[in-house]
Short mmCIF file of C-alpha atoms in Angstrom, two decimals:
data_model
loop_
_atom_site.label_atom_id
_atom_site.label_comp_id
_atom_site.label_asym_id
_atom_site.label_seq_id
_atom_site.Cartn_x
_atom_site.Cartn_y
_atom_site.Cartn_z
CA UNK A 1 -17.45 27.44 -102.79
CA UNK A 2 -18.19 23.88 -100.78
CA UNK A 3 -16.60 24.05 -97.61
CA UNK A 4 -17.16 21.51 -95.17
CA UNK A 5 -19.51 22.51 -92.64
CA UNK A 6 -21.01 21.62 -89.35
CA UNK A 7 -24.36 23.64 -88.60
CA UNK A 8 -27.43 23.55 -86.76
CA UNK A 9 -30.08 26.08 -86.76
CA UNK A 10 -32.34 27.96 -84.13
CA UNK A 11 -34.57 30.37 -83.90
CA UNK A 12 -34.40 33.68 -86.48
CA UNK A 13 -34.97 35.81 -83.59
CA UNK A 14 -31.56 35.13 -82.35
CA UNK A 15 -27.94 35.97 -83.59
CA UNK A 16 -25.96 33.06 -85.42
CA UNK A 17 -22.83 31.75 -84.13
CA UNK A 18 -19.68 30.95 -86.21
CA UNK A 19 -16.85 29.32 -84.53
CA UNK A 20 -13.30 29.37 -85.75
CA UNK A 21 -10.50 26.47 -85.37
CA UNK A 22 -7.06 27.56 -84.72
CA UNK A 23 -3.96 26.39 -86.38
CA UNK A 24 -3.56 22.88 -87.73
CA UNK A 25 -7.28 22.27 -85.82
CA UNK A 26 -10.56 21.19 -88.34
CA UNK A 27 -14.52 21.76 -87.22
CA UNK A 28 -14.72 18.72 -84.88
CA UNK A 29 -12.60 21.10 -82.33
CA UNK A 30 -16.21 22.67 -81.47
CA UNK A 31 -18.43 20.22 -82.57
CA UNK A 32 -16.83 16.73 -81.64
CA UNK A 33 -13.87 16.99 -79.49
CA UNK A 34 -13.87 13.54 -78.31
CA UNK A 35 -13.09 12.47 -82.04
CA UNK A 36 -10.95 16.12 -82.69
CA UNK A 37 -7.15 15.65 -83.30
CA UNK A 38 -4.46 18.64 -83.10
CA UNK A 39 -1.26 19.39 -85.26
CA UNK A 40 -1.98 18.50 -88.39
CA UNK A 41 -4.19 15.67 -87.32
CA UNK A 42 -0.90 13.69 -85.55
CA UNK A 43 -2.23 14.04 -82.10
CA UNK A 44 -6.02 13.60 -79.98
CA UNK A 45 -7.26 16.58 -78.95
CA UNK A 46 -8.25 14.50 -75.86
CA UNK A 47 -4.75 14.29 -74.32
CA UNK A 48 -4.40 17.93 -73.88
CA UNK A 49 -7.73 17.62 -71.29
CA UNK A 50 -6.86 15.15 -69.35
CA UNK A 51 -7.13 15.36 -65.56
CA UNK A 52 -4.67 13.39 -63.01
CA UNK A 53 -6.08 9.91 -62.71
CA UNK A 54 -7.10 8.70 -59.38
CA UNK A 55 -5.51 6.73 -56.30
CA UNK A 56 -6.65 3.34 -55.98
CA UNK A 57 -6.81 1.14 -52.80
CA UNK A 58 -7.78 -2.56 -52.63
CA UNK A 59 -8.07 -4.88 -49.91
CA UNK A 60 -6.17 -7.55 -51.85
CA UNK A 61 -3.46 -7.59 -54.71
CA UNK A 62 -5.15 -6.91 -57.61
CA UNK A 63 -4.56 -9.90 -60.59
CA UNK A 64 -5.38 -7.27 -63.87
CA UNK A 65 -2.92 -4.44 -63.74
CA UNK A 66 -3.48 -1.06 -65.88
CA UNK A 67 -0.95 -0.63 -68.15
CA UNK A 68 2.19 1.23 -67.02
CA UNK A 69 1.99 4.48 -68.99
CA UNK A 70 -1.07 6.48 -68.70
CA UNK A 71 -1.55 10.12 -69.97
CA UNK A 72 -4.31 10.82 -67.52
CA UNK A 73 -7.85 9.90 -67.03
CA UNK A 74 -10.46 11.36 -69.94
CA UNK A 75 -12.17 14.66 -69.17
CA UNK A 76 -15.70 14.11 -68.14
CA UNK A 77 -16.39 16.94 -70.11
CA UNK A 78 -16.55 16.79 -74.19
CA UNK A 79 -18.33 19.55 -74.75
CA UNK A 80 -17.95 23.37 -75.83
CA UNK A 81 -19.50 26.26 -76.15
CA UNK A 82 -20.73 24.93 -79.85
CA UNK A 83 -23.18 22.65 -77.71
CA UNK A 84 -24.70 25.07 -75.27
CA UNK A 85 -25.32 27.44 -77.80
CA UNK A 86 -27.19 25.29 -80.13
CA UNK A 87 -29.40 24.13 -76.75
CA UNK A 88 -29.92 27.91 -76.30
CA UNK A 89 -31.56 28.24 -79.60
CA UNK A 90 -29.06 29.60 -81.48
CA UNK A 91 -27.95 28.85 -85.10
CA UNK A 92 -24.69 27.42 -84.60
CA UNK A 93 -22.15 27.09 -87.56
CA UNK A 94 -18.41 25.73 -87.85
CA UNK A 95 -16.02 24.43 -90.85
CA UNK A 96 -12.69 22.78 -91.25
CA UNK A 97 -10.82 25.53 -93.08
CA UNK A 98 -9.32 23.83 -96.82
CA UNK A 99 -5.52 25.08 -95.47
CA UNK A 100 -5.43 24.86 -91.94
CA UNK A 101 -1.78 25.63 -91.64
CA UNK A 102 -1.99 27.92 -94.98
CA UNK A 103 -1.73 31.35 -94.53
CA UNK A 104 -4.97 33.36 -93.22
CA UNK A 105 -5.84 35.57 -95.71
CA UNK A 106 -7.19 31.86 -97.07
CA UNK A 107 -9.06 31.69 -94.08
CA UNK A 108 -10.71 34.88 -94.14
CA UNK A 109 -11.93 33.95 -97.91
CA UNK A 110 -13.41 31.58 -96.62
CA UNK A 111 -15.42 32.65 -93.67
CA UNK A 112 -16.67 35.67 -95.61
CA UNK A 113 -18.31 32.47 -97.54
CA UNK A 114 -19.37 31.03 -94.62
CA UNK A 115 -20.93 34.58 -93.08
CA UNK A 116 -22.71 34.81 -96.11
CA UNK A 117 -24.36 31.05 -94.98
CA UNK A 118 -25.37 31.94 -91.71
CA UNK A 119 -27.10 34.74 -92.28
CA UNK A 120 -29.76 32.50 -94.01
CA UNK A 121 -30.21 31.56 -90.69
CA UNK A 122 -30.87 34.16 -88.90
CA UNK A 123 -32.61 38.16 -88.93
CA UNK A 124 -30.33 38.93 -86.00
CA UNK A 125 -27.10 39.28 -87.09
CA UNK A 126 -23.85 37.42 -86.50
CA UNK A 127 -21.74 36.47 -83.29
CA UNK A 128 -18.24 35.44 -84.36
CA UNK A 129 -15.93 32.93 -81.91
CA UNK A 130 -12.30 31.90 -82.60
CA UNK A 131 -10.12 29.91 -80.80
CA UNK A 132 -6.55 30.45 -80.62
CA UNK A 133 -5.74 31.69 -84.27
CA UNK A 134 -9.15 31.42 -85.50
CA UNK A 135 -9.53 35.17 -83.18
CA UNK A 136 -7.36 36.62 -85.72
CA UNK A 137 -8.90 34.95 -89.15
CA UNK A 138 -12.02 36.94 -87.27
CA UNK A 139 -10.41 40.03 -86.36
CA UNK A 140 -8.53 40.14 -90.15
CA UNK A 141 -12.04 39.54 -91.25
CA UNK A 142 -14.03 42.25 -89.60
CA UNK A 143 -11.03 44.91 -91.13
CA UNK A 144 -11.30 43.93 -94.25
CA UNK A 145 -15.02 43.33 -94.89
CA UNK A 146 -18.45 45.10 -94.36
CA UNK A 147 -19.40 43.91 -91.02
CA UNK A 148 -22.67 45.26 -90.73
CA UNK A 149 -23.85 42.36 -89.43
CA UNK A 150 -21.38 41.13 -86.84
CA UNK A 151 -22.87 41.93 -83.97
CA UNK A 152 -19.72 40.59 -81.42
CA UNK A 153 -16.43 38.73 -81.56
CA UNK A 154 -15.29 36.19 -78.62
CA UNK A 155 -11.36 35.77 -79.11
CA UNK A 156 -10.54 32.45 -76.60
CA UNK A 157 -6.34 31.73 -76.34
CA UNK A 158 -5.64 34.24 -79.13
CA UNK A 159 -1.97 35.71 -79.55
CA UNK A 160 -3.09 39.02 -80.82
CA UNK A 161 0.48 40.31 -79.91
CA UNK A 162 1.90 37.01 -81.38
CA UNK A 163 3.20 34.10 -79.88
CA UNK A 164 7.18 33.38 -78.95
CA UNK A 165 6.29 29.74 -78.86
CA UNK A 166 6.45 31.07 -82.99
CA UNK A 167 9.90 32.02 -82.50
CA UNK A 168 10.63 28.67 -80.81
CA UNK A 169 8.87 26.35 -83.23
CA UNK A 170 10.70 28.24 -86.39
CA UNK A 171 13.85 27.25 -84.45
CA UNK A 172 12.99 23.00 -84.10
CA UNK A 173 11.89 23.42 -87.87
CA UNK A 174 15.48 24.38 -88.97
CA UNK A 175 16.62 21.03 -86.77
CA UNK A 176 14.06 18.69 -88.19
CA UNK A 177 15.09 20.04 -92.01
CA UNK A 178 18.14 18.81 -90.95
CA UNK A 179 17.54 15.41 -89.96
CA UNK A 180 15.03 14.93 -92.57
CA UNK A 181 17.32 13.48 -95.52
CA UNK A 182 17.45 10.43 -92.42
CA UNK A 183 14.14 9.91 -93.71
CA UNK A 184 14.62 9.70 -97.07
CA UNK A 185 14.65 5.43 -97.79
CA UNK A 186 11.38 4.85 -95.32
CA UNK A 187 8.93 3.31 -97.44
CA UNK A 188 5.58 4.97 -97.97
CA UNK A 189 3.59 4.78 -94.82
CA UNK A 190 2.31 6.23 -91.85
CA UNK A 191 5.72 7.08 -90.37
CA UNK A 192 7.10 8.60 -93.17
CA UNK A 193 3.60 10.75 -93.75
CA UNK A 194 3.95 11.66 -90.45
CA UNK A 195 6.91 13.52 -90.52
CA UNK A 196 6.38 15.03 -93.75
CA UNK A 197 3.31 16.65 -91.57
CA UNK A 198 5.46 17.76 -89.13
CA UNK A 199 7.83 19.30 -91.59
CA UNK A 200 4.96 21.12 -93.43
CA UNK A 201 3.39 22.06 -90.07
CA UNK A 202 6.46 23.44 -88.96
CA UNK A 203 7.52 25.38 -92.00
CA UNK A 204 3.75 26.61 -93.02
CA UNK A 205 3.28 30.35 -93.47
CA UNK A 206 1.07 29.79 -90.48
CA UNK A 207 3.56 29.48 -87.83
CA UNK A 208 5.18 32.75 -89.43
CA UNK A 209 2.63 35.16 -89.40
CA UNK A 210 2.28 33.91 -85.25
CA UNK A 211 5.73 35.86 -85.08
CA UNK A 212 5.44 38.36 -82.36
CA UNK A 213 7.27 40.37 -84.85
CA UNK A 214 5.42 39.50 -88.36
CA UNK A 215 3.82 41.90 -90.68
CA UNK A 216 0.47 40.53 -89.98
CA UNK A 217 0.96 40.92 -86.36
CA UNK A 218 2.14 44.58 -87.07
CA UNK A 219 -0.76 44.75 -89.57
CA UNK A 220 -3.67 44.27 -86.99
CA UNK A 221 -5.79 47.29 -86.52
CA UNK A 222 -8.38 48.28 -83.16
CA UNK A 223 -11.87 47.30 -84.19
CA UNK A 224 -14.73 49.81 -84.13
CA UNK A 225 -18.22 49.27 -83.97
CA UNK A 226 -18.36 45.42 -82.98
CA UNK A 227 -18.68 44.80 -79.30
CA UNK A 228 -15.70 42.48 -78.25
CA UNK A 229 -14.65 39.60 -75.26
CA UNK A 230 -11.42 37.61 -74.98
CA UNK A 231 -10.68 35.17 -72.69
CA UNK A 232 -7.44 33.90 -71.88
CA UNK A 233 -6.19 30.88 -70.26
CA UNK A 234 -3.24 30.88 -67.10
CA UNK A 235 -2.13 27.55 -66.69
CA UNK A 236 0.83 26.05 -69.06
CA UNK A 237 0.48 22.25 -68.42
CA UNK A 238 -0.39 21.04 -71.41
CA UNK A 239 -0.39 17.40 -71.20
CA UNK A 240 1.35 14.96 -68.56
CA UNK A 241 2.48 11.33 -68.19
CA UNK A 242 1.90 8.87 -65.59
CA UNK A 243 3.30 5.57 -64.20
CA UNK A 244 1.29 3.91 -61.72
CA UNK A 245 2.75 2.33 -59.03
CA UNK A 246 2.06 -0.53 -56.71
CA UNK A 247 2.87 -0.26 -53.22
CA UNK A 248 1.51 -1.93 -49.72
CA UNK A 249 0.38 0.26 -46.84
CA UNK A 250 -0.58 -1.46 -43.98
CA UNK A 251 -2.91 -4.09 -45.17
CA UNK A 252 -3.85 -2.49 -48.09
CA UNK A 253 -2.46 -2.21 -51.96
CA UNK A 254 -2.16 1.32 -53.07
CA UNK A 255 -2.04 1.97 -56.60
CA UNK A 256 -1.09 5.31 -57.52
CA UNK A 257 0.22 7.96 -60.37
CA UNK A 258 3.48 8.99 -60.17
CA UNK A 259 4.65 11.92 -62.97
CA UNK A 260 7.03 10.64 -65.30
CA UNK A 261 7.08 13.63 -67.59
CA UNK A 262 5.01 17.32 -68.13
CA UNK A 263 5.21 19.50 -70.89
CA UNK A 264 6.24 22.20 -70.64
CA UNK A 265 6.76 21.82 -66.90
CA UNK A 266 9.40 19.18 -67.62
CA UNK A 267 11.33 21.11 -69.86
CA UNK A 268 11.91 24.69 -67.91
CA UNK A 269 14.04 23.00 -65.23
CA UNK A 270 16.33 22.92 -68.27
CA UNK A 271 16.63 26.27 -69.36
CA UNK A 272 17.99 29.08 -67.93
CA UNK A 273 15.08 31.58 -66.63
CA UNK A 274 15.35 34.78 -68.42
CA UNK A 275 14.88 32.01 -71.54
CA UNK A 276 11.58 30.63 -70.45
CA UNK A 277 8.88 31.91 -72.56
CA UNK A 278 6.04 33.43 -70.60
CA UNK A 279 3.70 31.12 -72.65
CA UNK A 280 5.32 28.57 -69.78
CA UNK A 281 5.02 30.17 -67.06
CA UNK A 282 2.12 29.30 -64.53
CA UNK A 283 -0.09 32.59 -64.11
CA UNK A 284 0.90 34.34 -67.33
CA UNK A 285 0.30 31.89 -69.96
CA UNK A 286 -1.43 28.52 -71.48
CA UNK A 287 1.20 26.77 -72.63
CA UNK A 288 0.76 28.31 -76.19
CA UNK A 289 -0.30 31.96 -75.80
CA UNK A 290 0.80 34.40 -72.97
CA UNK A 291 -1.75 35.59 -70.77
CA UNK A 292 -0.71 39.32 -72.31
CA UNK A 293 -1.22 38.28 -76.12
CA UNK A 294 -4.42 37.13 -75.34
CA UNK A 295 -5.38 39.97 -73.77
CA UNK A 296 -8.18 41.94 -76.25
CA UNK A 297 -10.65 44.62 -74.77
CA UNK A 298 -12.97 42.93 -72.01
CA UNK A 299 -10.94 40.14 -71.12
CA UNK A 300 -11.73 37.08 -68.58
CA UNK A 301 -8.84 34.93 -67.30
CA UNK A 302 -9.12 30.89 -66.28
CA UNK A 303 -6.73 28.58 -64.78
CA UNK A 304 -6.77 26.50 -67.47
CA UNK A 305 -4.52 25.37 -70.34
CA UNK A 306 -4.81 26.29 -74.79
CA UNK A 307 -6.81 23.53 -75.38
CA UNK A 308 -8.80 22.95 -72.11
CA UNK A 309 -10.22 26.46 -72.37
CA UNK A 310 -13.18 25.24 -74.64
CA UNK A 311 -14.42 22.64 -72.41
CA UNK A 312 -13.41 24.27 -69.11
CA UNK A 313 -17.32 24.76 -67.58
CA UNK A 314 -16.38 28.11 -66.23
CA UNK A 315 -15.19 29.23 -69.50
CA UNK A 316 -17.94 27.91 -71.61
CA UNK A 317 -20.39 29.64 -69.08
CA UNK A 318 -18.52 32.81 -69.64
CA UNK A 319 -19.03 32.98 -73.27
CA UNK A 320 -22.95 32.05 -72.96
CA UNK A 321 -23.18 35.36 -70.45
CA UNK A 322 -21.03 37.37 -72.96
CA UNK A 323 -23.51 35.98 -75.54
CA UNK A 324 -26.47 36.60 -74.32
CA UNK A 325 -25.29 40.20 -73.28
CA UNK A 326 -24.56 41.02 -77.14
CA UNK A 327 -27.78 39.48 -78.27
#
């Protein structure tokens, strides 16, 4: 099978790493995130780690304005665990799964192929790391196959109860099938391939078996024999949008970011409370996963959103402990 990889490798005397993508994600989510894009390749992975840009004073009106929109300033921080393992030493070994929104029995296929690469790497054994639904390609993995050699499994932003964002997403998928037909005359082009995306992404067996309620959910068994970490992230805001604005305080110009919108922050002021998802809520979820469905054995918590859990430096410093531990 030819899969597309990303690998480097280190010294035989240590395990080999495999790291997962989650839904609708490809390799370059552990091994180039500033280039990485999310859902289906629509969006840049970069916008979900964006920090609150800066105030700004000057001693006279500035003549080049920013423009007025900004999503935040760029993290200084593109890396993941992926990078600091390799610098360890270790074999290090990703691939952009051939269905990424397919079902993950596909998945699984294909990282039993991909197990079978890295142990040419290595006379250690293997360390397995998923991210978000990649945890449970792992987990479906290590019940279904010989997993002699797995030596650990790192689950980071995992639902292994599910996810009710699921529930919510099959919900907007029934709207968009409905406003599709709209579509129908837009000649071929990016628009138009854009929403076909979103219409695949939306209606993939993917998003299904995420169902707190799905078989495969149900189907999940405990693990025996494989030493396991999770980590799980507790803050919701995803991504936000600024306007700067211009003002004069005494005899200086102040230039500063005002919110204009947060997801989901923006969104629970509209619904009633025993309706917001705990996904949303600040302390018991990441926007994506709830702090509970993430959740699995030995667990570590950080104050940090779905995405920004792989670059967070707390995080990734976590995982090279737990690492190091099972090696």
């Amino acid at each position: 099978m030819r899969l597309d990889l990303d690998f480097s490798q280190g010294h035989r005397n240590k395990p080999a790493i495999v790291f997962i993508h989650g839904l609708g994600m490809d390799k370059t989510i552990w091994s180039s995130p500033c280039d990485a894009r999310i859902a289906g390749g629509l969006l840049p992975f970069s916008l979900l780690i964006r920090e609150k840009p800066e105030t700004f004073s000057f001693s006279e009106l500035p003549l080049i304005k920013p423009e007025s929109i900004t999503a935040g300033s760029p993290s200084v921080e593109f890396r993941t665990p992926y990078h600091d393992l390799k610098e360890e030493g270790y074999s290090v070994i990703t691939w952009s799964q051939r269905r990424p929104v397919g079902p993950i029995d596909f998945a699984v296929k294909e990282l039993s192929h991909v197990i079978q690469f890295a142990s040419l790497l290595t006379d250690r054994g293997i360390i397995l790391i998923g991210h978000s639904r990649g945890g449970l390609i792992a987990r479906k993995y290590i019940e279904l196959e010989n997993h002699r050699k797995i030596l650990g499994l790192l689950t980071i932003a995992t639902p292994h109860r599910g996810s009710t964002m699921a529930e919510w997403v099959r919900y907007f998928s029934a709207v968009t099938s409905a406003i599709i037909p709209l579509f129908k005359n837009l000649p071929e082009g990016r628009v138009s391939r854009a929403i076909k995306r979103i219409v695949d992404f939306l209606k993939s067996d993917a998003i299904k078996e995420l169902l707190p309620d799905s078989p495969f959910i149900k189907s999940l068994k405990p693990l025996r024999n494989v030493r396991i970490f999770s980590l799980a992230g507790t803050s919701p805001r995803l991504f936000t949008i600024y306007r700067w604005k211009l003002i004069k305080e005494d005899n200086a110009f102040i230039m500063r970011p005002e919110e204009v919108f947060s997801y989901p922050h923006s969104l629970i002021s509209l619904i009633p409370e025993k309706h917001i998802p705990p996904e949303w809520k600040e302390g018991s979820g990441d926007g994506l996963v709830s702090l509970d469905s993430a959740r699995f054995e030995i667990c570590c918590e950080f104050s940090v959103n779905h995405a920004k859990i792989l670059t967070d430096q707390y995080a990734r410093e976590y995982v090279r402990r737990v690492v190091r531990e099972i090696s």
